[in-house]
Coordinates of C-alpha atoms (C1' of nucleotides) in Angstrom, one line a residue:
Chain Q
M11 CA -14.6 -16.3 11.4
P12 CA -14.8 -17.0 7.4
I13 CA -15.3 -14.7 5.1
Q14 CA -18.8 -15.2 3.8
S15 CA -19.2 -14.7 -0.1
L16 CA -20.8 -11.8 -0.9
T17 CA -24.3 -11.7 -3.3
E18 CA -23.7 -9.9 -7.2
R19 CA -25.2 -6.7 -5.6
Q20 CA -22.9 -6.5 -2.6
Q21 CA -19.8 -7.4 -4.9
K22 CA -20.9 -4.1 -6.6
V23 CA -21.0 -2.0 -3.7
Y24 CA -17.9 -3.3 -2.4
D25 CA -16.1 -3.0 -5.6
F26 CA -17.4 1.0 -5.6
V27 CA -16.1 1.8 -2.5
K28 CA -12.4 0.2 -3.3
E29 CA -12.2 2.4 -6.5
F30 CA -13.5 5.4 -4.7
L31 CA -10.8 4.8 -1.8
E32 CA -8.0 4.2 -4.4
A33 CA -9.3 7.1 -6.1
H34 CA -9.9 9.8 -3.5
G35 CA -7.9 8.3 -0.1
Y36 CA -11.3 8.6 1.5
P37 CA -14.3 6.2 1.5
P38 CA -17.7 7.8 -0.4
T39 CA -21.2 8.7 1.0
L40 CA -24.3 6.7 0.8
Q41 CA -25.3 9.3 -1.5
E42 CA -22.3 9.1 -3.6
M43 CA -22.8 5.3 -3.7
A44 CA -26.5 5.5 -4.3
N45 CA -25.8 8.0 -7.2
T46 CA -23.3 5.8 -9.3
L47 CA -25.3 2.6 -8.6
K48 CA -28.5 4.1 -9.3
I49 CA -30.3 3.1 -6.3
Q50 CA -31.7 4.8 -3.0
P51 CA -28.9 5.5 -0.3
S52 CA -31.1 3.3 2.3
A53 CA -30.8 0.4 -0.2
V54 CA -26.8 0.9 -0.3
R55 CA -27.0 1.6 3.8
A56 CA -28.8 -2.0 3.8
H57 CA -25.7 -3.6 1.7
L58 CA -23.5 -2.1 4.1
L59 CA -25.1 -3.5 7.0
L60 CA -25.1 -6.9 5.5
M61 CA -21.6 -7.1 4.3
A62 CA -20.6 -5.7 8.0
K63 CA -22.3 -8.8 9.3
K64 CA -20.5 -10.5 6.7
N65 CA -17.1 -9.4 8.0
A66 CA -16.4 -8.1 4.7
L67 CA -15.9 -4.4 5.9
R68 CA -16.4 -2.5 8.6
Y69 CA -19.6 -0.1 8.3
V70 CA -19.8 2.6 11.3
P71 CA -23.2 4.0 11.9
H72 CA -23.7 7.8 12.2
I73 CA -20.3 8.2 10.9
S74 CA -20.0 9.7 7.7
R75 CA -17.8 7.7 5.2
G76 CA -17.6 5.4 8.0
I77 CA -16.3 2.6 6.0
E78 CA -13.3 0.4 6.1
L79 CA -12.7 -2.6 4.0
L80 CA -11.1 -5.5 5.6
Q81 CA -9.2 -8.2 3.7
E82 CA -7.5 -5.7 2.4
R83 CA -5.7 -7.6 -0.5
P84 CA -2.1 -6.5 0.4
V85 CA -0.2 -4.6 -1.7
G86 CA 1.6 -7.9 -1.9
I87 CA 2.5 -10.2 -4.6
P88 CA 0.6 -13.8 -4.5
I89 CA 2.9 -16.8 -4.2
Y90 CA 2.0 -19.7 -5.8
G91 CA 3.3 -23.3 -4.8
S92 CA 3.4 -26.5 -6.7
A93 CA 0.0 -28.2 -6.9
P94 CA -1.1 -31.8 -7.6
A95 CA -1.2 -32.9 -10.9
G96 CA -4.0 -31.8 -12.8
H97 CA -4.6 -28.9 -10.3
P98 CA -4.8 -25.4 -11.8
F99 CA -1.5 -23.9 -10.7
M100 CA -2.7 -20.4 -10.5
A101 CA -5.7 -21.1 -8.4
Q102 CA -6.7 -18.9 -5.2
D103 CA -6.1 -22.4 -3.0
N104 CA -2.7 -22.8 -4.3
I105 CA -1.5 -19.4 -3.1
V106 CA 1.0 -20.4 -0.4
D107 CA 1.9 -16.9 0.9
T108 CA 1.9 -13.2 -0.1
F109 CA 5.0 -11.5 -0.6
E110 CA 5.7 -8.1 1.3
L111 CA 9.0 -6.4 1.0
R112 CA 8.9 -5.3 4.5
R113 CA 8.1 -8.9 6.1
Y114 CA 10.8 -10.6 3.8
I115 CA 13.5 -8.4 4.4
S116 CA 12.9 -7.9 8.0
A117 CA 15.9 -6.0 9.5
S118 CA 17.1 -2.4 11.2
D119 CA 15.3 0.5 9.9
D120 CA 18.6 1.4 8.4
L121 CA 19.1 -1.1 5.9
F122 CA 20.8 -0.2 2.6
G123 CA 21.5 -1.6 -0.8
V124 CA 24.3 -1.7 -3.0
Y125 CA 24.9 -3.2 -6.6
V126 CA 27.3 -5.9 -7.3
R127 CA 30.2 -5.5 -9.7
G128 CA 32.5 -8.1 -11.0
D129 CA 32.4 -12.1 -10.6
S130 CA 34.3 -12.2 -7.0
M131 CA 31.4 -13.8 -5.9
K132 CA 30.1 -15.7 -8.7
D133 CA 30.1 -19.4 -6.9
A134 CA 27.6 -17.7 -4.3
Q135 CA 25.4 -16.7 -7.4
L136 CA 25.9 -13.2 -7.3
S137 CA 26.6 -11.3 -10.6
T138 CA 27.1 -7.6 -12.0
G139 CA 23.8 -5.7 -11.3
D140 CA 22.2 -7.8 -8.6
L141 CA 21.1 -5.2 -5.4
L142 CA 22.1 -6.6 -2.0
F143 CA 20.3 -5.5 0.6
V144 CA 22.6 -5.2 3.6
D145 CA 22.0 -5.0 7.6
P146 CA 24.4 -2.6 9.1
K147 CA 23.2 -3.5 12.8
K148 CA 23.6 -7.1 12.3
D149 CA 26.7 -8.9 13.8
P150 CA 28.2 -11.3 11.1
R151 CA 28.2 -15.0 11.8
N152 CA 30.9 -16.7 10.4
G153 CA 30.1 -18.0 6.4
E154 CA 27.8 -15.1 6.1
I155 CA 28.3 -12.6 3.5
V156 CA 29.3 -9.2 4.5
V157 CA 29.9 -5.7 2.8
A158 CA 33.6 -4.5 4.6
A159 CA 35.5 -1.5 3.6
V160 CA 39.0 -2.3 3.2
E161 CA 41.4 1.0 3.1
G162 CA 38.2 2.9 2.5
E163 CA 37.3 0.5 -0.3
P164 CA 33.8 -1.5 -0.2
T165 CA 34.0 -4.7 -1.0
I166 CA 31.6 -7.8 -1.0
K167 CA 33.1 -10.9 0.6
R168 CA 32.1 -14.5 2.6
Y169 CA 33.2 -13.4 6.6
Y170 CA 35.1 -16.2 8.6
K171 CA 36.4 -15.0 12.0
E172 CA 39.3 -16.8 13.8
D173 CA 41.0 -16.0 17.1
G174 CA 42.2 -12.2 16.0
T175 CA 42.0 -12.3 12.5
I176 CA 39.0 -11.9 10.1
E177 CA 39.3 -13.4 6.9
L178 CA 37.2 -12.2 3.8
R179 CA 36.7 -14.5 1.4
P180 CA 35.6 -14.2 -2.2
E181 CA 33.6 -17.1 -3.9
N182 CA 35.7 -17.5 -6.9
K183 CA 39.0 -19.2 -7.1
K184 CA 40.1 -16.6 -9.7
Y185 CA 40.7 -14.3 -6.3
K186 CA 42.6 -14.7 -3.1
P187 CA 40.9 -14.1 0.5
I188 CA 41.7 -11.1 2.6
V189 CA 43.4 -11.4 5.9
V190 CA 43.0 -8.6 8.2
N191 CA 43.6 -8.4 12.0
T192 CA 40.3 -7.6 13.8
W193 CA 41.8 -4.3 15.3
D194 CA 42.7 -3.0 12.0
E195 CA 41.7 0.4 11.9
N196 CA 41.8 0.3 7.9
F197 CA 38.9 -2.3 8.2
K198 CA 35.6 -1.8 8.9
I199 CA 32.4 -4.2 8.3
L200 CA 29.9 -1.9 6.7
G201 CA 27.0 -4.6 7.1
V202 CA 25.7 -8.1 6.5
V203 CA 23.7 -9.1 3.3
I204 CA 20.4 -10.1 4.1
G205 CA 19.1 -10.3 0.7
M206 CA 19.2 -9.8 -2.8
I207 CA 17.1 -8.9 -5.8
R208 CA 17.4 -8.9 -9.3
A209 CA 15.8 -7.4 -12.3
L210 CA 15.8 -10.2 -15.3
D211 CA 13.4 -7.9 -17.9
K212 CA 15.2 -6.6 -20.4
K213 CA 14.0 -3.0 -20.1
K214 CA 15.3 -2.9 -16.5
L215 CA 18.5 -4.6 -17.5
D216 CA 18.9 -1.9 -19.9
T217 CA 18.6 0.9 -17.2
I218 CA 20.9 -0.8 -15.2
A219 CA 23.5 -1.1 -18.0
A220 CA 23.2 2.7 -18.1
D221 CA 23.3 3.6 -14.7
Y222 CA 26.5 1.4 -14.6
Q223 CA 28.6 4.2 -16.2
T224 CA 27.0 6.7 -14.2
H225 CA 27.4 5.3 -10.8
G226 CA 29.5 2.7 -9.4
R227 CA 29.0 -0.9 -7.8
V228 CA 30.6 -2.6 -5.2
S229 CA 32.8 -5.8 -6.1
Chain O
M6 CA 7.1 20.6 -6.9
P7 CA 9.2 20.2 -4.0
I8 CA 7.6 19.0 -0.9
Q9 CA 8.0 22.1 1.5
S10 CA 8.7 21.1 4.9
L11 CA 6.0 21.3 7.6
T12 CA 5.9 23.3 10.7
E13 CA 5.9 21.2 14.0
R14 CA 2.1 22.2 14.3
Q15 CA 1.3 20.7 10.7
Q16 CA 3.4 17.8 11.4
K17 CA 1.2 17.0 14.4
V18 CA -2.0 17.4 12.2
Y19 CA -0.6 15.2 9.5
D20 CA 0.2 12.5 12.2
F21 CA -2.8 12.4 13.6
V22 CA -4.4 12.1 10.6
K23 CA -2.1 9.1 9.5
E24 CA -2.9 7.5 13.0
F25 CA -6.6 8.3 12.5
L26 CA -6.5 6.4 8.9
E27 CA -4.7 3.4 9.8
A28 CA -7.0 2.8 12.9
H29 CA -10.3 3.4 11.2
G30 CA -10.0 3.2 7.5
Y31 CA -11.1 6.5 6.8
P32 CA -10.1 10.1 7.7
P33 CA -11.0 12.1 10.6
T34 CA -13.6 15.0 10.8
L35 CA -12.2 18.6 11.6
Q36 CA -13.8 18.1 14.9
E37 CA -12.1 15.1 15.5
M38 CA -8.9 16.3 14.9
A39 CA -9.6 19.6 16.8
N40 CA -10.4 17.2 20.2
T41 CA -7.6 15.5 20.1
L42 CA -5.4 18.4 19.3
K43 CA -7.4 20.6 21.6
I44 CA -7.6 23.5 19.3
Q45 CA -10.9 24.6 17.3
P46 CA -12.2 22.9 13.9
S47 CA -11.2 26.2 12.2
A48 CA -7.8 26.0 13.4
V49 CA -7.5 22.5 12.3
R50 CA -9.2 23.6 8.8
A51 CA -6.3 26.1 8.5
H52 CA -3.2 23.7 9.0
L53 CA -5.4 21.7 6.3
L54 CA -5.5 24.2 3.7
L55 CA -1.6 25.1 4.6
M56 CA -0.7 21.5 4.0
A57 CA -2.7 21.4 0.8
K58 CA -0.6 24.2 -0.9
K59 CA 2.3 22.5 0.3
N60 CA 1.3 19.3 -1.2
A61 CA 1.9 17.3 1.7
L62 CA -1.8 16.2 1.5
R63 CA -5.1 16.5 -0.8
Y64 CA -8.1 18.7 1.1
V65 CA -11.1 19.0 -0.5
P66 CA -13.3 21.4 1.1
H67 CA -17.0 21.1 1.4
I68 CA -16.6 17.1 1.7
S69 CA -16.6 15.2 5.3
R70 CA -13.6 13.6 6.0
G71 CA -12.1 14.6 2.5
I72 CA -8.6 14.3 3.5
E73 CA -5.8 12.2 1.5
L74 CA -2.4 11.5 2.4
L75 CA 0.3 11.8 -0.1
Q76 CA 3.8 11.5 -0.2
E77 CA 3.1 8.4 1.4
R78 CA 6.8 7.8 2.4
P79 CA 8.1 5.2 0.3
V80 CA 9.3 2.1 2.3
G81 CA 12.2 2.8 0.6
I82 CA 15.8 1.9 1.2
P83 CA 18.7 3.9 0.5
I84 CA 21.4 2.3 -2.4
Y85 CA 25.0 3.2 -2.0
G86 CA 27.1 3.5 -4.9
S87 CA 31.0 3.2 -5.2
A88 CA 32.5 6.7 -4.1
P89 CA 36.3 7.9 -4.8
A90 CA 39.2 6.6 -2.7
G91 CA 38.8 7.9 0.9
H92 CA 35.5 8.9 0.5
P93 CA 33.4 7.5 3.1
F94 CA 31.1 4.9 1.8
M95 CA 27.9 5.6 3.4
A96 CA 27.6 8.8 3.2
Q97 CA 24.6 11.1 2.0
D98 CA 26.1 11.8 -1.1
N99 CA 27.0 8.4 -1.9
I100 CA 23.3 7.4 -2.5
V101 CA 22.8 6.8 -5.6
D102 CA 19.0 5.6 -6.0
T103 CA 16.2 4.4 -3.6
F104 CA 14.9 0.9 -4.0
E105 CA 11.1 0.9 -4.0
L106 CA 9.7 -2.5 -4.9
R107 CA 6.8 -1.5 -7.1
R108 CA 9.6 0.8 -9.2
Y109 CA 11.8 -2.0 -9.5
I110 CA 9.6 -5.0 -10.3
S111 CA 7.4 -2.6 -12.3
A112 CA 4.9 -5.2 -14.0
S113 CA 1.0 -5.5 -14.4
D114 CA -1.0 -5.8 -11.5
D115 CA -1.3 -9.6 -11.0
L116 CA 2.3 -10.0 -11.0
F117 CA 2.7 -13.2 -8.9
G118 CA 5.5 -15.3 -7.1
V119 CA 7.1 -18.6 -7.6
Y120 CA 9.8 -20.4 -5.3
V121 CA 12.5 -22.1 -7.2
R122 CA 13.1 -25.6 -6.7
G123 CA 16.0 -27.8 -8.0
D124 CA 19.2 -27.2 -10.0
S125 CA 17.8 -26.8 -13.5
M126 CA 18.4 -23.1 -13.8
K127 CA 21.8 -23.2 -12.3
D128 CA 23.6 -21.7 -14.9
A129 CA 21.3 -18.7 -14.8
Q130 CA 22.0 -18.6 -11.2
L131 CA 18.7 -19.3 -9.7
S132 CA 18.5 -21.7 -6.7
T133 CA 16.0 -23.2 -4.5
G134 CA 14.5 -21.0 -2.4
D135 CA 14.6 -18.0 -4.6
L136 CA 11.6 -16.1 -5.1
L137 CA 10.9 -15.3 -8.7
F138 CA 8.5 -12.3 -9.8
V139 CA 6.3 -13.4 -12.8
D140 CA 4.3 -11.3 -15.0
P141 CA 1.4 -13.2 -16.5
K142 CA 0.2 -10.4 -19.3
K143 CA 3.7 -10.2 -20.6
D144 CA 4.8 -11.9 -24.2
P145 CA 7.9 -13.8 -23.9
R146 CA 10.9 -12.6 -26.1
N147 CA 13.4 -15.2 -26.9
G148 CA 15.7 -15.6 -24.2
E149 CA 13.5 -14.6 -21.4
I150 CA 13.0 -17.0 -18.3
V151 CA 9.1 -18.1 -18.3
V152 CA 7.3 -20.1 -15.9
A153 CA 5.1 -22.4 -18.3
A154 CA 2.8 -25.4 -17.5
V155 CA 3.8 -28.6 -19.6
E156 CA 1.0 -31.0 -18.7
G157 CA -0.2 -29.1 -15.7
E158 CA 3.2 -29.4 -14.2
P159 CA 4.4 -25.8 -13.8
T160 CA 8.2 -25.6 -14.9
I161 CA 10.8 -22.6 -15.1
K162 CA 12.8 -22.5 -18.6
R163 CA 14.4 -20.1 -20.9
Y164 CA 11.8 -19.6 -23.7
Y165 CA 12.9 -19.9 -27.4
K166 CA 10.0 -19.7 -30.0
E167 CA 11.3 -21.1 -33.8
D168 CA 8.5 -21.4 -36.4
G169 CA 5.6 -23.5 -35.0
T170 CA 7.6 -24.7 -32.2
I171 CA 8.8 -23.4 -28.7
E172 CA 11.7 -24.7 -26.8
L173 CA 12.1 -24.5 -23.5
R174 CA 15.7 -24.8 -21.9
P175 CA 17.0 -25.6 -18.8
E176 CA 20.3 -24.0 -17.7
N177 CA 22.0 -26.8 -16.8
K178 CA 23.9 -29.5 -19.0
K179 CA 22.2 -32.3 -16.7
Y180 CA 18.6 -31.6 -18.1
K181 CA 17.6 -31.4 -21.7
P182 CA 15.5 -29.3 -23.5
I183 CA 11.4 -29.6 -23.8
V184 CA 10.0 -28.7 -27.3
V185 CA 6.4 -28.2 -28.3
N186 CA 4.0 -27.1 -30.7
T187 CA 2.8 -23.7 -30.4
W188 CA -0.9 -25.1 -30.8
D189 CA 0.0 -28.0 -28.3
E190 CA -3.0 -27.9 -25.7
N191 CA -1.1 -29.5 -22.8
F192 CA 1.2 -26.7 -22.6
K193 CA 0.7 -22.9 -21.3
I194 CA 3.2 -19.9 -20.7
L195 CA 2.1 -18.7 -17.2
G196 CA 4.4 -15.8 -17.4
V197 CA 7.6 -13.9 -18.0
V198 CA 10.3 -14.0 -14.7
I199 CA 10.9 -10.5 -14.5
G200 CA 12.8 -10.3 -11.3
M201 CA 13.9 -12.5 -8.5
I202 CA 14.3 -12.1 -4.9
R203 CA 16.8 -14.1 -2.2
A204 CA 17.0 -14.3 1.3
L205 CA 20.3 -14.7 2.5
D206 CA 20.0 -14.4 6.4
K207 CA 19.9 -17.5 8.1
K208 CA 16.7 -17.3 10.0
K209 CA 14.8 -16.5 6.6
L210 CA 16.4 -19.6 5.2
D211 CA 15.1 -21.8 7.9
T212 CA 11.9 -20.4 7.4
I213 CA 11.9 -21.3 3.9
A214 CA 13.7 -25.1 4.7
A215 CA 10.6 -25.3 6.8
D216 CA 8.1 -24.0 4.4
Y217 CA 9.7 -26.4 1.5
Q218 CA 8.4 -29.4 3.1
T219 CA 4.6 -27.9 3.4
H220 CA 4.4 -26.3 0.2
G221 CA 5.9 -27.2 -2.9
R222 CA 8.3 -25.2 -5.4
V223 CA 8.7 -24.8 -9.0
S224 CA 11.5 -26.7 -10.7
Chain K
dC30 C1' 7.8 49.8 12.6
dT31 C1' 5.3 47.4 9.2
dT32 C1' 4.0 43.0 6.6
dT33 C1' 3.5 38.2 6.5
dA34 C1' 2.9 33.5 8.0
dT35 C1' 1.4 30.7 11.6
dA36 C1' -1.8 29.6 15.5
dG37 C1' -5.3 30.5 17.7
dT38 C1' -11.0 31.3 20.4
dA39 C1' -15.6 31.7 19.8
dT40 C1' -20.1 31.2 17.5
dA41 C1' -23.7 31.1 14.1
dT42 C1' -24.7 29.4 9.9
dA43 C1' -25.0 26.4 5.6
dA44 C1' -24.6 22.1 3.6
dA45 C1' -23.8 17.2 3.8
dT46 C1' -25.0 13.1 5.4
dT47 C1' -26.7 9.4 7.6
dT48 C1' -31.3 7.7 9.6
dA49 C1' -36.0 6.3 10.5
dC50 C1' -40.2 4.6 8.7
dA51 C1' -43.3 2.7 5.6
dC52 C1' -44.0 0.5 1.6
dT53 C1' -43.3 -3.3 -2.7
dA54 C1' -41.3 -7.2 -5.1
dT55 C1' -38.4 -11.5 -5.8
dA56 C1' -36.5 -15.8 -5.0
dA57 C1' -35.4 -19.5 -2.3
dA58 C1' -36.4 -22.8 1.5
dG59 C1' -39.1 -25.6 4.8
Chain U
dC14 C1' -47.9 -21.9 1.3
dT15 C1' -45.3 -19.3 4.7
dT16 C1' -40.9 -17.6 6.4
dT17 C1' -36.4 -15.4 5.3
dA18 C1' -32.9 -13.1 2.9
dT19 C1' -32.1 -9.9 -0.4
dA20 C1' -33.1 -5.8 -3.2
dG21 C1' -35.4 -2.3 -3.4
dT22 C1' -38.8 3.2 -3.5
dG23 C1' -39.6 7.5 -1.2
dT24 C1' -39.9 11.1 2.2
dA25 C1' -39.2 13.8 6.0
dA26 C1' -36.3 14.6 10.2
dA27 C1' -32.3 14.2 13.3
dT28 C1' -27.5 14.8 13.4
dT29 C1' -23.0 15.6 11.6
dT30 C1' -19.9 18.2 9.6
dA31 C1' -17.6 22.4 7.0
dT32 C1' -17.6 27.0 6.7
dA33 C1' -17.8 32.1 7.3
dT34 C1' -16.7 36.0 10.1
dA35 C1' -14.8 38.6 13.4
dC36 C1' -10.7 38.5 16.7
dT37 C1' -6.4 38.0 19.3
dA38 C1' -1.4 36.8 19.6
dT39 C1' 3.4 35.8 18.4
dA40 C1' 7.7 35.1 15.6
dA41 C1' 10.6 36.1 11.6
dA42 C1' 11.6 39.3 7.7
dG43 C1' 12.2 43.5 5.5

DNA sequence: CTTTATAGTATATAAATTTACACTATAAAG
DNA sequence: CTTTATAGTGTAAATTTATATACTATAAAG
């Protein structure tokens, strides 16, 4: 069922509910809406009933504050695609998806993060300051990037398993691969890197730089 | 003020409010809570008042359903730092921060995203499939990466302003900079790239590849 | 052994909130 | 020119909801 467009007045009511909800955490009463919009509660009620019919919200009669907004714009971030020439880039119908972290980085609950240090994964386009999302429950496949502990030292490398050995390859010719036996006790896969996020604005970069001295990163 | 921990019963009430909110979009009444928990409204009220004192929620007396949950547990992801040799990497005291998207990518509300296409920003370590976070309200500074529309075509480049001209430089020697006049009407800065996220697990990469044919990316 | 915090029952009252009903008015559609 | 959808006013009644008050009970702390 498509979302029918709201009239000007209905939009005003809808907006008020939205703002009220954000401010208070619960919806307004008919009275509260009526006061702000300077109309009668009965009139507000009529608007709500109409909007409910249009599927813009749910209105439960007999229930105080019984309003639920639908089409909650997700906390998400709209993602624009490329549009045909001449078509405005930032138009509603050029939104190809909505970004929600939970959906994008879908992994087990005990997902964790590490910051990258150094240039050993340069050719995989990972650089100092990048934040990696690591899934500790996922079994690594050959070619995937993993966080491993070698003799207690965490390190980021590409994973290749062959017979009884595991090879951890850096992505930079300057460094050499590490080869360990699968039964080696001084070695442990901490998790598989399933995502990465990088801050690019200057203020954030400064913060990261400051952090750098306080906390370590994993190379 | 630290969040004092809830007693077992308080947690039950809290959880019920949370579930009710998710199911209905508005908080429950004392009566509704009392019915489900099989206690009296007065008892529920007492719990709410206590929890409000503990800052677990806001409770507005005299207001029907006047409950707002606070401390929405952030969808946060723990970030581990590098620990002294021998110290277990994934220990509680090695958590240097918690990742929350809204804090990490702090920008104006109308933040949007675009997927990268092509290799024109290769040397800035951006590759096809990366998702960029773009702030349309931020004024670009020299050297920052921006999304611009040149003759209607969106493009990702590094921004340099000098006198009356703006230079949009790719980060790949294969491509040439674009130079436009500041007053050029066929040119518009759509926003400044303030962050990037990349999916690295295979399943996600496949999804992106499938998407690729349906929707476009911005080069 | 007394205080304090938590957890409850039970009931009447007060206040908040929704609702029904009777009307008016305007603009667009058929 | 009549119907339909929207947008209201105003009021009393019905219902929902919160609150005050008086008690009981348990466990932990001092």
